[in-house]
mmCIF file of C-alpha atoms in Angstrom:
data_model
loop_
_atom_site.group_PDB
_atom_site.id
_atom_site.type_symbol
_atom_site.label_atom_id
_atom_site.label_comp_id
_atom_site.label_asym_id
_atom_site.label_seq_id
_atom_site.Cartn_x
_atom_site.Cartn_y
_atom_site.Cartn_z
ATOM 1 C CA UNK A 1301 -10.040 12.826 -0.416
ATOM 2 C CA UNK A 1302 -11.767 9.307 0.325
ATOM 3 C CA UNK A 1303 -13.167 7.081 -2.259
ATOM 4 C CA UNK A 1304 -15.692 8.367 -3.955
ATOM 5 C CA UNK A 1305 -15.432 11.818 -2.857
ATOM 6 C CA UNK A 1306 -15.746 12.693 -6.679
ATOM 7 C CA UNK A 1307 -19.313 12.621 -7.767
ATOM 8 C CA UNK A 1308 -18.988 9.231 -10.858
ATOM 9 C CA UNK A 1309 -20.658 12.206 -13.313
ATOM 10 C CA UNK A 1310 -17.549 14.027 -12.575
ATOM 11 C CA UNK A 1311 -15.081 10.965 -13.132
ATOM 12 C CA UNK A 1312 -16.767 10.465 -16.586
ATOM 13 C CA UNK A 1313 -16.607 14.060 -17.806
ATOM 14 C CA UNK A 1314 -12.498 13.848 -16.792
ATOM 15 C CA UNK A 1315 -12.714 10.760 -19.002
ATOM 16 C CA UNK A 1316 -14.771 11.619 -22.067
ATOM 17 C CA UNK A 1317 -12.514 15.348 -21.603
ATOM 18 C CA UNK A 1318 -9.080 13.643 -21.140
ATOM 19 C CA UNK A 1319 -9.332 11.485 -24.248
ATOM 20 C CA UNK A 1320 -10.986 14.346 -26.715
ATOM 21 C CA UNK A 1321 -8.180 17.466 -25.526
ATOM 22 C CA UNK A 1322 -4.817 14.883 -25.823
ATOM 23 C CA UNK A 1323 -5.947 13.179 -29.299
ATOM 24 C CA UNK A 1324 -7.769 16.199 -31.198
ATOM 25 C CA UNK A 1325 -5.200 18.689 -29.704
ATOM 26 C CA UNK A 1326 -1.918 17.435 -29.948
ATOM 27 C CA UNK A 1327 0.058 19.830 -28.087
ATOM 28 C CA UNK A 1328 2.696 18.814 -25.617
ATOM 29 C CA UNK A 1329 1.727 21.406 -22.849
ATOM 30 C CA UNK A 1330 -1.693 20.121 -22.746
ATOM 31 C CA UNK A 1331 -0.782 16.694 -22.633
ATOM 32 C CA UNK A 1332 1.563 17.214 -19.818
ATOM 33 C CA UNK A 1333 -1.237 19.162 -17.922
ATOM 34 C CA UNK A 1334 -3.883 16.224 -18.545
ATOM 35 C CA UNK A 1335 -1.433 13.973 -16.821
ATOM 36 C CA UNK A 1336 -0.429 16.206 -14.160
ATOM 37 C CA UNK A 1337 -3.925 16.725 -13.305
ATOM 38 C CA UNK A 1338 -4.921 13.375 -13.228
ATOM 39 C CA UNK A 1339 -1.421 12.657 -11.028
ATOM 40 C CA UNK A 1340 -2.226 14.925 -8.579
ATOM 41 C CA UNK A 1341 -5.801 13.248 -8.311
ATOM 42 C CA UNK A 1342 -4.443 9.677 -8.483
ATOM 43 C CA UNK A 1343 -2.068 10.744 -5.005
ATOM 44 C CA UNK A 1344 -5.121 12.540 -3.432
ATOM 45 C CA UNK A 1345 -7.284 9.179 -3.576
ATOM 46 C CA UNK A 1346 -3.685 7.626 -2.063
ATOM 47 C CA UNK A 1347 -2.310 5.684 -4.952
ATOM 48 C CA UNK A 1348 0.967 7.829 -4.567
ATOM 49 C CA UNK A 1349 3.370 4.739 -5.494
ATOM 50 C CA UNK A 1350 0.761 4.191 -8.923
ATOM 51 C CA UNK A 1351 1.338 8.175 -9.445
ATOM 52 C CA UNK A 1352 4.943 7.573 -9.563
ATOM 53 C CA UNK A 1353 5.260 4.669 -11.285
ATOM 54 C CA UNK A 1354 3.151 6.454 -14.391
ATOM 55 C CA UNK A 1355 5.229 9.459 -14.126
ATOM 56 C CA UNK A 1356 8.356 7.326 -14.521
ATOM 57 C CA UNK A 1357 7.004 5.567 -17.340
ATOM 58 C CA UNK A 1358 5.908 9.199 -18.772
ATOM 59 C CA UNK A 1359 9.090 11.083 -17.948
ATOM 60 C CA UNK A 1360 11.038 8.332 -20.173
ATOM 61 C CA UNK A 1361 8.738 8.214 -23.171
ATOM 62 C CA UNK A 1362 9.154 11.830 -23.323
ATOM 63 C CA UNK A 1363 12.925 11.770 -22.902
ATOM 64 C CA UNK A 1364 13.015 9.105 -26.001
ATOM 65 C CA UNK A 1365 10.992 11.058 -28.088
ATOM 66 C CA UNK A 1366 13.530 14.455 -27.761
ATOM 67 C CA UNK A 1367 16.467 12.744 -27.310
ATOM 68 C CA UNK A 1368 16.388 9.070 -29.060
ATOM 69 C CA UNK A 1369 13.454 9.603 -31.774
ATOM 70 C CA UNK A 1370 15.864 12.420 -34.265
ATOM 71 C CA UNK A 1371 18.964 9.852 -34.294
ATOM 72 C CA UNK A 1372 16.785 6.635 -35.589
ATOM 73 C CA UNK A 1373 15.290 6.356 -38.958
ATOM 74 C CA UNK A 1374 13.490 3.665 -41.096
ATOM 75 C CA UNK A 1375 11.683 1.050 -39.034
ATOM 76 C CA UNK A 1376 13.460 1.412 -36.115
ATOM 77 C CA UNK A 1377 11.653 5.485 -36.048
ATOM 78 C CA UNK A 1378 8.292 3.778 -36.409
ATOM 79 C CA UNK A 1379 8.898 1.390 -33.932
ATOM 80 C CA UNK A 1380 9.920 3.514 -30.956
ATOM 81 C CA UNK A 1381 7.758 6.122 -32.147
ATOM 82 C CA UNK A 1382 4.561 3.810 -31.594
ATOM 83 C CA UNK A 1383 6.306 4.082 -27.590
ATOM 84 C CA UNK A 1384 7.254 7.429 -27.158
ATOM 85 C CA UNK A 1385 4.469 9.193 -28.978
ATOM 86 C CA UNK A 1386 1.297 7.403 -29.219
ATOM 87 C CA UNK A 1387 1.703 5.260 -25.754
ATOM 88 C CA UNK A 1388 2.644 7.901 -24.268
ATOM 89 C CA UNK A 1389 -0.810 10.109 -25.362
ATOM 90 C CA UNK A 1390 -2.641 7.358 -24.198
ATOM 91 C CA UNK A 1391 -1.089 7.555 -20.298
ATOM 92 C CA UNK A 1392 -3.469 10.585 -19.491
ATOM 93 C CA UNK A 1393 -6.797 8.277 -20.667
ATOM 94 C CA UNK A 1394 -5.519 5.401 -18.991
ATOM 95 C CA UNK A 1395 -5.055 7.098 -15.763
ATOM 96 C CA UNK A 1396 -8.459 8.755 -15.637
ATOM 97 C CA UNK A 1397 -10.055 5.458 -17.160
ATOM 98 C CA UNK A 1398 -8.079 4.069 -13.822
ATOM 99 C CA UNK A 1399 -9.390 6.381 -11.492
ATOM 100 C CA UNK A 1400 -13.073 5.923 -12.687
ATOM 101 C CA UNK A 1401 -12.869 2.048 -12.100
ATOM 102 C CA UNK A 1402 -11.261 1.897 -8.890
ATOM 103 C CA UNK A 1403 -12.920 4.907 -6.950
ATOM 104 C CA UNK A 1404 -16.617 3.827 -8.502
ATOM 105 C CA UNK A 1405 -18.697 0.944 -7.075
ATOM 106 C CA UNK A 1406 -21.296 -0.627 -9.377
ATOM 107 C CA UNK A 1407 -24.151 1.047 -7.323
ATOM 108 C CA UNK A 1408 -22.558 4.654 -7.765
ATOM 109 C CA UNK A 1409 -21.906 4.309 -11.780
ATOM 110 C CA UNK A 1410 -25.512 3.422 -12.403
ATOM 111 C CA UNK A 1411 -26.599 6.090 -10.157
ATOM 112 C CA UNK A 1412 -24.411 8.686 -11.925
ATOM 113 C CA UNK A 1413 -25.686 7.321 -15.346
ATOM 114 C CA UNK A 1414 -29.308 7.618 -14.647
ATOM 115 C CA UNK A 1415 -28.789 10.988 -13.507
ATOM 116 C CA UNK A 1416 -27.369 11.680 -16.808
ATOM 117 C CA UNK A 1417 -30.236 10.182 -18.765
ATOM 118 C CA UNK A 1418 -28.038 7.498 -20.068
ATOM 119 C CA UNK A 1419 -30.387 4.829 -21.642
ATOM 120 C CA UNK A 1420 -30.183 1.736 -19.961
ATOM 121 C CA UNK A 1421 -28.958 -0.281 -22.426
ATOM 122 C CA UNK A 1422 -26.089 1.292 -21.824
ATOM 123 C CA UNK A 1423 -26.137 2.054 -18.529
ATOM 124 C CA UNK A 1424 -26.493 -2.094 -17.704
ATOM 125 C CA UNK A 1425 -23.125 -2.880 -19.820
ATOM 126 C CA UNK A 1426 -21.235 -0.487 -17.483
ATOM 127 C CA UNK A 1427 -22.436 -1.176 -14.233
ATOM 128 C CA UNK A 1428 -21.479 -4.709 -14.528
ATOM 129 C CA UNK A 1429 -18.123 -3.815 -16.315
ATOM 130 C CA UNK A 1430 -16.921 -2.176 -13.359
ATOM 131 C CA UNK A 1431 -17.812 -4.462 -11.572
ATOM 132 C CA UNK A 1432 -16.378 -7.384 -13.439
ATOM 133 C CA UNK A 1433 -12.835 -6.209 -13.950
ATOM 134 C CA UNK A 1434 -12.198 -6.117 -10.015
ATOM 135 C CA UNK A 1435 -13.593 -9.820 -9.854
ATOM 136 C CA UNK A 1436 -11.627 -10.915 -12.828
ATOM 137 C CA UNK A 1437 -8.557 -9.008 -10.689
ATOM 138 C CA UNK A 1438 -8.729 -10.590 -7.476
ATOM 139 C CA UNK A 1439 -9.564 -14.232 -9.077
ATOM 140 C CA UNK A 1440 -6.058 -13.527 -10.940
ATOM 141 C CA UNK A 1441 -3.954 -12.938 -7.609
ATOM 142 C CA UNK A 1442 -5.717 -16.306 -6.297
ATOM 143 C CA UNK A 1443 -4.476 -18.124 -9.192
ATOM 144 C CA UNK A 1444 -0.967 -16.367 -8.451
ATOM 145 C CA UNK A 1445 -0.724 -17.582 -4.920
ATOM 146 C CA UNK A 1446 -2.204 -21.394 -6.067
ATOM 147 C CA UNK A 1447 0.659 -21.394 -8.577
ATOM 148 C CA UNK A 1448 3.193 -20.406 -5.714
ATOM 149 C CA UNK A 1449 1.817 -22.885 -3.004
ATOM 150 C CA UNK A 1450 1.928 -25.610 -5.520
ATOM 151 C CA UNK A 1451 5.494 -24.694 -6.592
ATOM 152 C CA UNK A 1452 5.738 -25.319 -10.336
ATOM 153 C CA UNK A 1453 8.527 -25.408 -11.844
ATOM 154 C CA UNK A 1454 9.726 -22.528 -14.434
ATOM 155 C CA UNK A 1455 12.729 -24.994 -16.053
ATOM 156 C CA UNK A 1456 11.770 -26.066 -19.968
ATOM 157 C CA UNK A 1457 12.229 -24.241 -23.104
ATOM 158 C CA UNK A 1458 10.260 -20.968 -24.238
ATOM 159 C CA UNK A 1459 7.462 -22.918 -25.749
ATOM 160 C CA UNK A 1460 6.967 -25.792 -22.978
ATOM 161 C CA UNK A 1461 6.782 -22.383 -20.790
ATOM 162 C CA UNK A 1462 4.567 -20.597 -22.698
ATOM 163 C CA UNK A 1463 2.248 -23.882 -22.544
ATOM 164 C CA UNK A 1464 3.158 -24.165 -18.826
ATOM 165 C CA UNK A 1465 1.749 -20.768 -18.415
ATOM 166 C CA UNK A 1466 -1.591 -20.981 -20.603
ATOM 167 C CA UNK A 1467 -2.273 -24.056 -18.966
ATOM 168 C CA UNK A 1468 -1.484 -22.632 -14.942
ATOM 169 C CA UNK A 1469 -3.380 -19.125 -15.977
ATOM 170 C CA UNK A 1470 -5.183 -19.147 -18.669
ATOM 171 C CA UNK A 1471 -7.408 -21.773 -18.972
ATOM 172 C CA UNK A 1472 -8.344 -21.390 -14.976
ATOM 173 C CA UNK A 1473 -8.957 -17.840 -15.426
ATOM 174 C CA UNK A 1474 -11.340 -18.209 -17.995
ATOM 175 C CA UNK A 1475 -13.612 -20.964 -16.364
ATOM 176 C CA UNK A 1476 -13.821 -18.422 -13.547
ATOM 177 C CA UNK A 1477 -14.459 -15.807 -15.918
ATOM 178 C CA UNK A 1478 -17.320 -17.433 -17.362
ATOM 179 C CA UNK A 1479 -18.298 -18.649 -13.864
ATOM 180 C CA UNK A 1480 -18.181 -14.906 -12.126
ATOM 181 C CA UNK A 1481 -20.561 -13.047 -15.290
ATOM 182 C CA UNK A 1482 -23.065 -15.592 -14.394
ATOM 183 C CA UNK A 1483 -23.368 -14.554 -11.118
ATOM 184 C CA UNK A 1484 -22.699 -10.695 -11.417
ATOM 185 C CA UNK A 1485 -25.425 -11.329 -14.083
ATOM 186 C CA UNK A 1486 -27.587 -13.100 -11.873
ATOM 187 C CA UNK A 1487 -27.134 -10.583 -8.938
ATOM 188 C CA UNK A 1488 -27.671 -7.734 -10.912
ATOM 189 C CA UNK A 1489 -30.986 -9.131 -12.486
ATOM 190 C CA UNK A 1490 -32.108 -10.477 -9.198
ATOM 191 C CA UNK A 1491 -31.649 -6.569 -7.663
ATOM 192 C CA UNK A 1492 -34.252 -5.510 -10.732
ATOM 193 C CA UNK A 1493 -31.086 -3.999 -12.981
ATOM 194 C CA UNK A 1494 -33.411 -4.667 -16.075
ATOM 195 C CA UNK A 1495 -36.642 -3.499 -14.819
ATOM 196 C CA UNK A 1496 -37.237 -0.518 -17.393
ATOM 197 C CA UNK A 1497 -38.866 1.924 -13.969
ATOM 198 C CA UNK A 1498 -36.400 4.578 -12.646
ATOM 199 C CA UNK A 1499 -34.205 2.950 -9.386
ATOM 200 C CA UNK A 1500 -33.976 4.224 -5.998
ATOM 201 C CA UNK A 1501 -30.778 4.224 -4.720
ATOM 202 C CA UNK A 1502 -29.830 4.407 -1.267
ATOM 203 C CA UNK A 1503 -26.603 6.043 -2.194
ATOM 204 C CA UNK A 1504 -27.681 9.780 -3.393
ATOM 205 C CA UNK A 1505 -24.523 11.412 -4.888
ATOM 206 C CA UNK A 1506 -24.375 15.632 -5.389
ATOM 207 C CA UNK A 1507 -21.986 17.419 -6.940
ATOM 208 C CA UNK A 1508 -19.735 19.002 -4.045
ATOM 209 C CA UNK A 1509 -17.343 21.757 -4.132
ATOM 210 C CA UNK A 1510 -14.626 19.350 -5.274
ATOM 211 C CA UNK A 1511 -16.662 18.542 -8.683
ATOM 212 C CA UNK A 1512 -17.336 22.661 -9.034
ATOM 213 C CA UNK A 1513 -13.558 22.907 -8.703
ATOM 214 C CA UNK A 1514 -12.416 20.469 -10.838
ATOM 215 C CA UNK A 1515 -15.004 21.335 -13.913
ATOM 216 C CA UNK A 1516 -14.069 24.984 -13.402
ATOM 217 C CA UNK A 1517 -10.519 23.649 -14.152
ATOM 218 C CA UNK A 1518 -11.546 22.052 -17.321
ATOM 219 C CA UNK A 1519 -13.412 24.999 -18.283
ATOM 220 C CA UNK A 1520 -10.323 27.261 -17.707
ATOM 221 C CA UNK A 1521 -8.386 24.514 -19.611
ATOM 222 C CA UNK A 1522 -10.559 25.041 -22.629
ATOM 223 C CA UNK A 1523 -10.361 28.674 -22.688
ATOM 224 C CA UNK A 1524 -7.037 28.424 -22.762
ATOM 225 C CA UNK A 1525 -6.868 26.351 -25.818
ATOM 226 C CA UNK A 1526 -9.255 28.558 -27.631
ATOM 227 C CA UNK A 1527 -7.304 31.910 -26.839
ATOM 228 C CA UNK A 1528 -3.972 30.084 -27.978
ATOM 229 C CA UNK A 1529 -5.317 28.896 -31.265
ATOM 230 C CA UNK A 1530 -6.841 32.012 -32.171
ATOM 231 C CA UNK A 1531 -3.723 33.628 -30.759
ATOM 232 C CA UNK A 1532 -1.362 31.152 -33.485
ATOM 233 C CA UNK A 1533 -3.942 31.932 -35.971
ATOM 234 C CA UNK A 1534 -3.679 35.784 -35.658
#
């Protein structure tokens, strides 16, 4: 499946769906499901390596909550417990939340907004979001290369490293910050983001038989929950 090959509707529904089913129904099955699912879409867009690396990550959080969680006590429990129970819940959101941002362009989420109905105040906030987070990203790795070209030194104590490393990172990345949501902002108003008439878009999104297929799967999903509660109840 190439980028964008899910309509951004779609992506938001997995989002809004993925954080409401693993936080109000705290059942392991469906949590491992939710992260299965988004898995298997994470290697289809061909971030196999991410895939893996999350289901490491997952696979030991779940292993220290059977296995390490009923031999500690006190503040030790609460401490690993914040790890192995509530990180690990949050994986599932994270991944879809992932997916959204890096299969979207800016031009796609406020198409899939509008079509929504979303009001544009915020619709505006989003668009930009997504695509401020990739700017703030690659301005990040430039500072990472500067830093290597330049060849600082790592030698000090943990404090004259910490200051080393506010100072290298930090403070350039948020001038640039600053610096980038001027112009995003500037683009965007400049391309009539604020003007209160519906947009045109030269990029017209439709569901496709990949969205059916995927919402059907939700919709299974939720039957399923409703026949085993009432099933537990009875």
């Amino acid at each position: 499946m190439k980028a964008g090959g899910l309509d951004v509707r779609t992506k938001l529904i997995l989002l809004l769906y993925t954080a409401i089913v693993v936080f109000a129904v705290p059942k392991l099955w469906l949590e491992v499901t939710m992260f299965a699912l988004c898995s298997l879409l994470h290697i289809i867009y061909g971030s196999v390596r991410r895939s893996l690396k999350y289901l490491v990550i997952y696979a030991a959080a779940v292993a220290v909550q059977f296995f390490l969680l009923p031999k500690l006590s006190g503040a030790a429990l609460m401490t690993v417990s914040i790890f192995a129970v509530s990180f690990r819940r949050l994986m599932p959101c994270i991944m879809a939340g992932r997916l959204l941002l890096q299969t979207t362009t800016a031009s796609e989420m406020l198409n899939g907004l509008q079509k929504l109905h979303i009001p544009i105040e915020v619709t505006i906030p989003l668009a930009v979001t997504v695509r401020y987070i990739p700017a703030v990203k690659e301005q990040l790795q430039h500072i990472r290369d500067a830093r290597r070209l330049r060849q600082f030194s790592k030698r000090g104590g943990f404090l004259h490293r910490a200051v080393r490393s506010m100072e290298l990172y930090y403070v350039p990345l948020l001038v640039s910050a600053v610096q980038m949501s001027d112009e995003i902002t500037a683009a965007a108003v400049t391309r009539g983001i604020e003007d209160p008439c519906r947009h045109t878009s030269a990029l017209e999104r439709r569901f496709g038989t990949a969205d059916y297929l995927l919402l059907t799967l939700l919709a299974a999903l939720t039957a399923l929950i409703i026949f085993t509660r009432k099933a537990a109840v009875a």
